[in-house]
Coordinates of C-alpha atoms in Angstrom, one line a residue:
X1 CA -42.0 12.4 -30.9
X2 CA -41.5 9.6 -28.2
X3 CA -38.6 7.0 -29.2
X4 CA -41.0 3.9 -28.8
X5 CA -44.2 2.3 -27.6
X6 CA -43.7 -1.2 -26.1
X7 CA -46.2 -4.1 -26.3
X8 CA -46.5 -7.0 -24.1
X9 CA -48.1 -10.3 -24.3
X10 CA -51.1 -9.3 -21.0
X11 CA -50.9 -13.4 -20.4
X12 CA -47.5 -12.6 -18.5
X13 CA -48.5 -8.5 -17.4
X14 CA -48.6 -9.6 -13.8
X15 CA -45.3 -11.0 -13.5
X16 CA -44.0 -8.6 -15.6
X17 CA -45.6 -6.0 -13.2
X18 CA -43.9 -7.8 -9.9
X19 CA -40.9 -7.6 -11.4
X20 CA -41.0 -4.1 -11.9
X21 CA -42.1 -3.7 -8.0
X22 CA -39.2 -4.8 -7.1
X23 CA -36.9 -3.0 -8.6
X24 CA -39.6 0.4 -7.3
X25 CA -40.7 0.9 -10.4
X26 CA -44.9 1.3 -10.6
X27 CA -47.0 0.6 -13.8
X28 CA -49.6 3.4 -13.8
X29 CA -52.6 3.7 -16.2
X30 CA -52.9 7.0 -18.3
X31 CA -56.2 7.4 -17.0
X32 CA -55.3 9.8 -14.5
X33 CA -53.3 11.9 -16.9
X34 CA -56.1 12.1 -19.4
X35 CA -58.7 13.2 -16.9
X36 CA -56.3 15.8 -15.9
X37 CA -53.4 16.8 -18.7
X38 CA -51.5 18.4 -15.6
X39 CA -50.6 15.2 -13.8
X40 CA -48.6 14.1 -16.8
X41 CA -46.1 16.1 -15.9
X42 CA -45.8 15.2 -12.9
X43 CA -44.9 11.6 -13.5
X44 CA -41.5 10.2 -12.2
X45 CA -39.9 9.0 -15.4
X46 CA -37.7 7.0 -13.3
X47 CA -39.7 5.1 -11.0
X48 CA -43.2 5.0 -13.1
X49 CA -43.9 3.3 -16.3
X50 CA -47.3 4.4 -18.3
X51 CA -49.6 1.7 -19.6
X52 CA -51.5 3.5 -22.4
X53 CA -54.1 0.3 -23.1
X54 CA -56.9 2.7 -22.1
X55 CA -56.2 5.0 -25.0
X56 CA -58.2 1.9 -26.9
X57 CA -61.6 2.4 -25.4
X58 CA -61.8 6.3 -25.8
X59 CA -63.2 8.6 -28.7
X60 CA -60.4 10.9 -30.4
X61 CA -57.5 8.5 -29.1
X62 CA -55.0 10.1 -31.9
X63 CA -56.7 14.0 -30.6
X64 CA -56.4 13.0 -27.0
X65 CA -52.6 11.4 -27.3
X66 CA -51.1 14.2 -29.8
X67 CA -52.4 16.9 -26.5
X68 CA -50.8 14.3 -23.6
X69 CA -47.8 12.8 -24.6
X70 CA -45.8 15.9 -24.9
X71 CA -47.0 16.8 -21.7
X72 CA -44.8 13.6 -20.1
X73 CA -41.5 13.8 -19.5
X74 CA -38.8 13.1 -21.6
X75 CA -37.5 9.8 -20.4
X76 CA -40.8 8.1 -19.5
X77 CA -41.0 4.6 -20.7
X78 CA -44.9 3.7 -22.4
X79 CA -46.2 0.6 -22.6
X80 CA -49.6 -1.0 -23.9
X81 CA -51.4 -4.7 -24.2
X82 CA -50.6 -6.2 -27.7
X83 CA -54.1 -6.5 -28.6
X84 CA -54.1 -3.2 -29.4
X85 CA -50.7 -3.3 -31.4
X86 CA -52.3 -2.3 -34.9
X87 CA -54.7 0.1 -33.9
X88 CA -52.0 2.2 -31.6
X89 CA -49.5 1.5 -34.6
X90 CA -51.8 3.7 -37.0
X91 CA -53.6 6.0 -34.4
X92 CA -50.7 7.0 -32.7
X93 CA -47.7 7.2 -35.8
X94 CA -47.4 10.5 -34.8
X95 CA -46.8 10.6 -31.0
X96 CA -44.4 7.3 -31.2
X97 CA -40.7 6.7 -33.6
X98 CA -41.1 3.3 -33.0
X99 CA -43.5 0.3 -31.9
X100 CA -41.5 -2.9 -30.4
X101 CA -42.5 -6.0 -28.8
X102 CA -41.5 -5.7 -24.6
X103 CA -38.8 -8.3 -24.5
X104 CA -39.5 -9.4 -19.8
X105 CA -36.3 -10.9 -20.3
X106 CA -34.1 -7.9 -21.6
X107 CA -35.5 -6.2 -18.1
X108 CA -33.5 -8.2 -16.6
X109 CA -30.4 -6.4 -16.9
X110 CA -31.2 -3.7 -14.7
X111 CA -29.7 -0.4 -14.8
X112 CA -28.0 0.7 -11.8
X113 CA -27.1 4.3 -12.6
X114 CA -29.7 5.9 -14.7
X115 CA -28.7 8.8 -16.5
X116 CA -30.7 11.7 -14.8
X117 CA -29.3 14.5 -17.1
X118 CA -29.6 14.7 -20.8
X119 CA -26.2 15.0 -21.5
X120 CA -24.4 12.6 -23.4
X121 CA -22.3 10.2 -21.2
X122 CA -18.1 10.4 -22.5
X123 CA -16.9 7.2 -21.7
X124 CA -13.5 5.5 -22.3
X125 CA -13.8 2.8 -24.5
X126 CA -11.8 -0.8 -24.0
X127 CA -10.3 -1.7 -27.7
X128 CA -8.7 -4.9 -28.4
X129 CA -5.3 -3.2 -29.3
X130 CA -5.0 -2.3 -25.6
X131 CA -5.0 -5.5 -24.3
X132 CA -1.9 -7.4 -23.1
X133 CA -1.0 -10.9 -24.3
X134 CA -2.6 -12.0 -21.6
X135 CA -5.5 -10.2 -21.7
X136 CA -5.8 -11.1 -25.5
X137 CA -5.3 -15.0 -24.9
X138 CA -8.7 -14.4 -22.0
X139 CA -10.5 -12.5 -24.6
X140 CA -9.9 -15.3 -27.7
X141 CA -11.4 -17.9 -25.0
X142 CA -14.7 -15.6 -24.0
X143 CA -15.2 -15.0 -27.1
X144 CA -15.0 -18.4 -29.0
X145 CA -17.0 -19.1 -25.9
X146 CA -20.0 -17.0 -26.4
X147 CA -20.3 -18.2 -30.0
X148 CA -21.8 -21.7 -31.5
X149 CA -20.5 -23.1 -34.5
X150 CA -18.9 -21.0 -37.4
X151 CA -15.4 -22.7 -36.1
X152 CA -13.8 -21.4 -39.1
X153 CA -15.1 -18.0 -38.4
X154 CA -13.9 -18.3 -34.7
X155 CA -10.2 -19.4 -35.5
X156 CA -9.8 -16.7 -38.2
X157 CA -11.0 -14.0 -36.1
X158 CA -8.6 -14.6 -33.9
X159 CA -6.0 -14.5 -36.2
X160 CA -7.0 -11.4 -37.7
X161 CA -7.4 -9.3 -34.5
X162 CA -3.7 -10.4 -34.1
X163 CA -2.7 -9.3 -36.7
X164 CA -4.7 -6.3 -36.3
X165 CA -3.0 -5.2 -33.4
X166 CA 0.9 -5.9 -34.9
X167 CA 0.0 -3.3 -37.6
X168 CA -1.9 -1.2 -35.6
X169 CA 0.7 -0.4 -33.9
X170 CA 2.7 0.0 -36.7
X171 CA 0.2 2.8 -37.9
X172 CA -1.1 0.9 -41.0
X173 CA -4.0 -0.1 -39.9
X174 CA -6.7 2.0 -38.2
X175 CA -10.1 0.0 -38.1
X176 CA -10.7 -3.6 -38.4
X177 CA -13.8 -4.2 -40.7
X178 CA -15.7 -7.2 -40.9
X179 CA -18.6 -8.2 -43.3
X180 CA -21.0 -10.9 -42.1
X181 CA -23.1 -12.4 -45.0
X182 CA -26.2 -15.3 -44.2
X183 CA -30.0 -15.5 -43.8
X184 CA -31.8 -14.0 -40.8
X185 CA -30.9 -15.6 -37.3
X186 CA -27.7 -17.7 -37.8
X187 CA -25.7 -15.7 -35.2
X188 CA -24.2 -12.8 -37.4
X189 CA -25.0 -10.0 -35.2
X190 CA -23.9 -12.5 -31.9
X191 CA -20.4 -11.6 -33.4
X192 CA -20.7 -7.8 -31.8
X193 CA -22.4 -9.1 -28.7
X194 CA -19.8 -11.6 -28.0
X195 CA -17.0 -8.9 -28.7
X196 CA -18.5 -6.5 -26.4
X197 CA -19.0 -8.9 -23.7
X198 CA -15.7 -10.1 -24.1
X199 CA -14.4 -6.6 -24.0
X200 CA -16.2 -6.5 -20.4
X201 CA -18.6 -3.8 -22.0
X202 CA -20.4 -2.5 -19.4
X203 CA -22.9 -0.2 -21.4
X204 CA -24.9 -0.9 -24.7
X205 CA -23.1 -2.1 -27.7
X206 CA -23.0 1.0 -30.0
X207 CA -25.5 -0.5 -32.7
X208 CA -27.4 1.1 -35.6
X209 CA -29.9 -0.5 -37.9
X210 CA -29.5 0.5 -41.6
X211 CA -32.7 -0.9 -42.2
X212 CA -34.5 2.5 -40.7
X213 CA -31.7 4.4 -43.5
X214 CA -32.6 3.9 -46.9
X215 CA -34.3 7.5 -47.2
X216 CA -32.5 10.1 -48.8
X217 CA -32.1 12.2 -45.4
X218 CA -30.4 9.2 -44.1
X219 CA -27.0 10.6 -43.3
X220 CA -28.4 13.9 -41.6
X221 CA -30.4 11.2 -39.1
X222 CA -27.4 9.2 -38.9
X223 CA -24.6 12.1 -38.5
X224 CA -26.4 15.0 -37.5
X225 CA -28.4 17.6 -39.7
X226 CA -26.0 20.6 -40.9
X227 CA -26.0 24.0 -38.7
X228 CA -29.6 25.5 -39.3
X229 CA -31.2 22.4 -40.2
X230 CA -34.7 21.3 -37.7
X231 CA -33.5 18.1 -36.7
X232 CA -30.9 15.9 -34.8
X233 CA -27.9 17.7 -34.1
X234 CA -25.9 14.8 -33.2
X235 CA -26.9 11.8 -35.1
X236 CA -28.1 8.5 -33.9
X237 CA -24.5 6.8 -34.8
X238 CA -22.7 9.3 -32.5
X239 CA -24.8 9.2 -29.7
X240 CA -24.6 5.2 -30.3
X241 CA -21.0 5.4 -29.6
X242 CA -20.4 7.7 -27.1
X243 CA -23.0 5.8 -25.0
X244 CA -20.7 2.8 -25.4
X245 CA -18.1 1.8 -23.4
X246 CA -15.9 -0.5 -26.2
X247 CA -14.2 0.2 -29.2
X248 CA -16.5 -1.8 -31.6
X249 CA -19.7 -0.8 -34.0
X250 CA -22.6 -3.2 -34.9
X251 CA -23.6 -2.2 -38.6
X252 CA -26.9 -4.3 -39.1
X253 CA -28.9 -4.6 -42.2
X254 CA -26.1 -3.0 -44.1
X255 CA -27.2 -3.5 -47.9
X256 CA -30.1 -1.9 -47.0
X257 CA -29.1 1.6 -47.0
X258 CA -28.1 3.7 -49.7
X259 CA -24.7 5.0 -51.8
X260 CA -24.7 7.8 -49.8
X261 CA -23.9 5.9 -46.6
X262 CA -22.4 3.5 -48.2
X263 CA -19.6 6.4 -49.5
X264 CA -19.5 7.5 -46.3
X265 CA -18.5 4.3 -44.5
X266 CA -15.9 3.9 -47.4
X267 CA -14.6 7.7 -46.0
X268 CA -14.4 6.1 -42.1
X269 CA -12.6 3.1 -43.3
X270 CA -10.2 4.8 -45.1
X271 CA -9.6 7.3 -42.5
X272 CA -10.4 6.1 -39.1
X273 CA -12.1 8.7 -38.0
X274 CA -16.3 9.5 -37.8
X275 CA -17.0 13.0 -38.5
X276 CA -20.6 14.2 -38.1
X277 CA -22.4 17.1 -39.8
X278 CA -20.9 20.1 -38.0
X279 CA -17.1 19.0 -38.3
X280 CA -16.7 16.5 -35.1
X281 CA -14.7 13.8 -35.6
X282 CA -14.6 10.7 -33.4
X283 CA -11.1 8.7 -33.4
X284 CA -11.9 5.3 -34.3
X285 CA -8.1 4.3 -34.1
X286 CA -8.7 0.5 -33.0
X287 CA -11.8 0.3 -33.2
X288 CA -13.7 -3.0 -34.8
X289 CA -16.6 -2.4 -37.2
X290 CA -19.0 -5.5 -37.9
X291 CA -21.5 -5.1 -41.0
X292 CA -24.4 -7.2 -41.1
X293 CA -26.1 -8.3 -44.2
X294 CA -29.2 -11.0 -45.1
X295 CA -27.9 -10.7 -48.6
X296 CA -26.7 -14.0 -50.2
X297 CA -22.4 -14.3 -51.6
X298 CA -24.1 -14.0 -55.5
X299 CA -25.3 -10.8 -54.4
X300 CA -22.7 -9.6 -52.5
X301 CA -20.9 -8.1 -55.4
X302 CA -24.1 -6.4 -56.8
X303 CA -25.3 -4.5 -53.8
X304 CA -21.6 -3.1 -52.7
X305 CA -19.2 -1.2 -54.6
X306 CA -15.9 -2.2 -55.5
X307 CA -14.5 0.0 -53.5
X308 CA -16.2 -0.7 -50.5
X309 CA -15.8 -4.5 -50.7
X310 CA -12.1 -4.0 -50.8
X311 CA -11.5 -2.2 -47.9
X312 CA -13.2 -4.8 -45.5
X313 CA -10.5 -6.8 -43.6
X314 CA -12.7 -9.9 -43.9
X315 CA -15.4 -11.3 -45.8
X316 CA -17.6 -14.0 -44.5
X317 CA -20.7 -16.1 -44.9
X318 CA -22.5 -17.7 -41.9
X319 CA -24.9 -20.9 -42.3
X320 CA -27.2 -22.7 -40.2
X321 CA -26.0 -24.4 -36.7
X322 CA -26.1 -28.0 -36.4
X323 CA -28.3 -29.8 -33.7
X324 CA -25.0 -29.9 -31.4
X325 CA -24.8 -26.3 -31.6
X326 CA -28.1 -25.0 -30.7
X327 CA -28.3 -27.5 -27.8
X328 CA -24.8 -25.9 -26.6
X329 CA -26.6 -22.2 -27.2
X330 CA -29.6 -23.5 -25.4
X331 CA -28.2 -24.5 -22.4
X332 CA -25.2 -21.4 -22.3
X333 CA -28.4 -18.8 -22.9
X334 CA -30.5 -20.2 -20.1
X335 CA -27.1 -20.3 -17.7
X336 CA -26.9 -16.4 -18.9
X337 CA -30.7 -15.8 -18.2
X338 CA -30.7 -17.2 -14.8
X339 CA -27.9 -15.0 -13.8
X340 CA -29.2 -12.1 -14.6
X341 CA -32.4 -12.9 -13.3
X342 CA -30.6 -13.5 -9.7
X343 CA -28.4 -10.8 -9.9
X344 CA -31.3 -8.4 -10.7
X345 CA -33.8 -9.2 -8.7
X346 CA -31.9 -10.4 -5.2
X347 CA -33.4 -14.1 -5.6
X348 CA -32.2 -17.9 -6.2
X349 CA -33.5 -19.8 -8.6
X350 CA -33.4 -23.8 -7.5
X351 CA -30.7 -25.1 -9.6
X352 CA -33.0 -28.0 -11.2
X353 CA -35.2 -25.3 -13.3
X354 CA -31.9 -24.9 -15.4
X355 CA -32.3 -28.5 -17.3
X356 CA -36.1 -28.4 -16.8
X357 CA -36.0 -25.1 -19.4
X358 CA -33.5 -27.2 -21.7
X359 CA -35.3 -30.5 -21.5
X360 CA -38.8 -28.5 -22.9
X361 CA -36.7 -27.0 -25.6
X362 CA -36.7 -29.0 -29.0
X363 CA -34.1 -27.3 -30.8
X364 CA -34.5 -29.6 -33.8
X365 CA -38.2 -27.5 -34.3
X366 CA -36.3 -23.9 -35.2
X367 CA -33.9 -23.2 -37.6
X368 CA -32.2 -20.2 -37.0
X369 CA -31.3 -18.4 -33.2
X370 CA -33.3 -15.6 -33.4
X371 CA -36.1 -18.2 -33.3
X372 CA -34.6 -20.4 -31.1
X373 CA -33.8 -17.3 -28.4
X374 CA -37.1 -16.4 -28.5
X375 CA -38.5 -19.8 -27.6
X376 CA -35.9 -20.1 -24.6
X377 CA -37.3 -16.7 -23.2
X378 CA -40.9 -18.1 -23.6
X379 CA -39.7 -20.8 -21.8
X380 CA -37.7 -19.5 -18.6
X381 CA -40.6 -16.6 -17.9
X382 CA -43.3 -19.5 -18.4
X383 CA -41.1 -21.7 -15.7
X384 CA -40.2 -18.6 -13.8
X385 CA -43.6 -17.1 -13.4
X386 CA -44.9 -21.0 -12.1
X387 CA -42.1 -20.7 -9.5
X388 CA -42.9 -17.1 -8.4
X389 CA -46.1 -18.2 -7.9
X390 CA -45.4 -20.8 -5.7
X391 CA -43.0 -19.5 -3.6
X392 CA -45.9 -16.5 -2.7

């Protein structure tokens, strides 16, 4: 199967598509392929993208796909218009693991060095215990930077990962664990971005969703399936982490797995180290592990063990940010957005659309980030594509 199918909104396809020009990348219809199955393979997964939207207006679209798509290579990114989001979700739930929204702005962070073999990338990763004082005292500032409210939160972090390191050292402590409790969008998984960007993570933060693990060949998709077994022989959580270039793990959804994983977390804690299906252990020595959860602090002792709960270093529970706050995230997020934008695309912005995208933004209207960050990126590709268009 294909890892995903992305959707976008057709009302901003043409920008979206000059965007992609200009990195050299060309958004081709299937059309071609489907007349003639041999030009699918000779697409150039690097510097082509394949809008499907056409699949929609044919007979046998789930006949014709299931014959195509493996005829594609492996890498090739698909795309199609929303509009056609819950037919290709059911006619095509066997070509595609996943159907996601296309987020324009995530493009913006344009990779440089694409990986052109299939081999798994063995980088170094940066941990907080190696960095000097003076490193530390940089990283403490980035990181209470990057994140809006939660001031208690911020100042005890920083005094656990001190601590952290002192008996890290001392070879008494291996992995620092954190558990992040609070409703949907209050900045819990920000936590792991901030860390890795403060790390000066250059790759993806190693992340896994436990909300696609509750089934009960969870750990086999997570760790690798045993010798003899059709299936991953890695696991999604190693590949996570040796794609990554920092010592730290994003555990989202968390309570929503299963004992199984949830014993074998305890095992990593305990121990330090990751060890996947066929016997291959990762070293997590100083490595930090964040666990996400929606659950509530009454339900915190119900849905995790004993055990488990008392081997993470810190416990805490995240609430709603004030007005202050998501005016402060509103402006830093649209700063970030703008440099990327620049730096990806070889183009100034005029410094004025900076507090024109702030001044449309009535933060007082969303509750949590997640909607508030969606809003802003609505926002800055809305201003973006009037300025685009202008400047043609």
């Amino acid at each position: 199967m294909i890892d995903k199918l992305l959707f976008y909104n057709k009302n901003y396809f043409d920008f979206y598509k000059r965007l992609k020009a200009k990195e050299g990348i060309k958004i081709i219809s299937i059309t071609d392929s489907l007349r003639n199955f041999d030009n699918a393979s000779e697409i150039n997964e690097y510097y082509q993208i394949i809008d499907i939207s056409s699949l929609a207006h044919i007979n046998g679209i789930q006949y014709n796909s299931e014959s195509v798509f493996p005829l594609f290579p492996q890498k090739t990114k698909f795309i199609a218009d929303n509009n056609f989001k819950k037919l290709f979700e059911y006619e095509l739930r066997f070509c595609f693991e996943e159907f996601k929204e296309l987020d324009i702005v995530d493009e913006f962070e344009v990779i440089d060095d694409q990986e052109i073999s299939g081999k798994l990338k063995k980088l170094e990763h940066k941990k907080i215990i190696d960095l000097s004082n003076d490193e530390i005292s940089d990283f403490t500032k980035s990181f209470a930077e990057k994140i809006y409210g939660h001031d208690k939160f911020k100042a005890d972090f920083e005094e656990l990962i001190r601590n952290f390191r002192v008996f890290n050292k001392l070879g008494e402590h291996k992995v620092l664990s954190i558990f992040l409790m609070g409703d949907s969008g209050v900045g819990k998984t920000e936590v792991a971005r901030a860390i890795h960007k403060s790390l000066k993570g250059k790759e993806k933060l190693a992340k896994v969703n436990f909300g696609n693990y509750s089934s009960d060949n969870s750990l086999n998709s997570l760790i690798g399936s045993p010798r003899g077994y059709i299936g991953s022989d890695t696991g999604e959580l190693f590949i996570r982490v040796n794609d990554s270039d920092t010592g730290l793990i994003l555990i989202d959804e968390f309570e929503k797995s299963n004992a199984t994983l949830f014993n074998y977390f305890l095992d990593v804690l305990e121990n330090g180290k990751m060890r996947s299906s066929l016997s291959e252990d990762i070293d997590l020595n100083g490595f930090i592990i964040i666990f996400t959860s929606n659950i509530s602090k009454e339900d915190f002792p119900k849905r995790i063990s004993p055990e488990l709960r008392s081997r993470f270093d810190y416990k805490g529970f995240f609430t709603l940010l004030s007005v202050k706050d998501k005016k402060k995230f509103v402006e830093f997020r649209v700063t970030d957005i703008i440099k990327k934008f620049n730096r990806g695309y070889s183009t100034e912005l005029p410094k004025e659309i900076h507090n024109i995208i702030c001044n449309q933004i009535k933060v007082e209207q969303f509750e949590n980030m997640r909607e508030l960050n969606k809003i802003i990126k609505d926002t800055f590709v809305k201003n973006v594509m009037i300025y685009t268009a202008e400047g043609e």
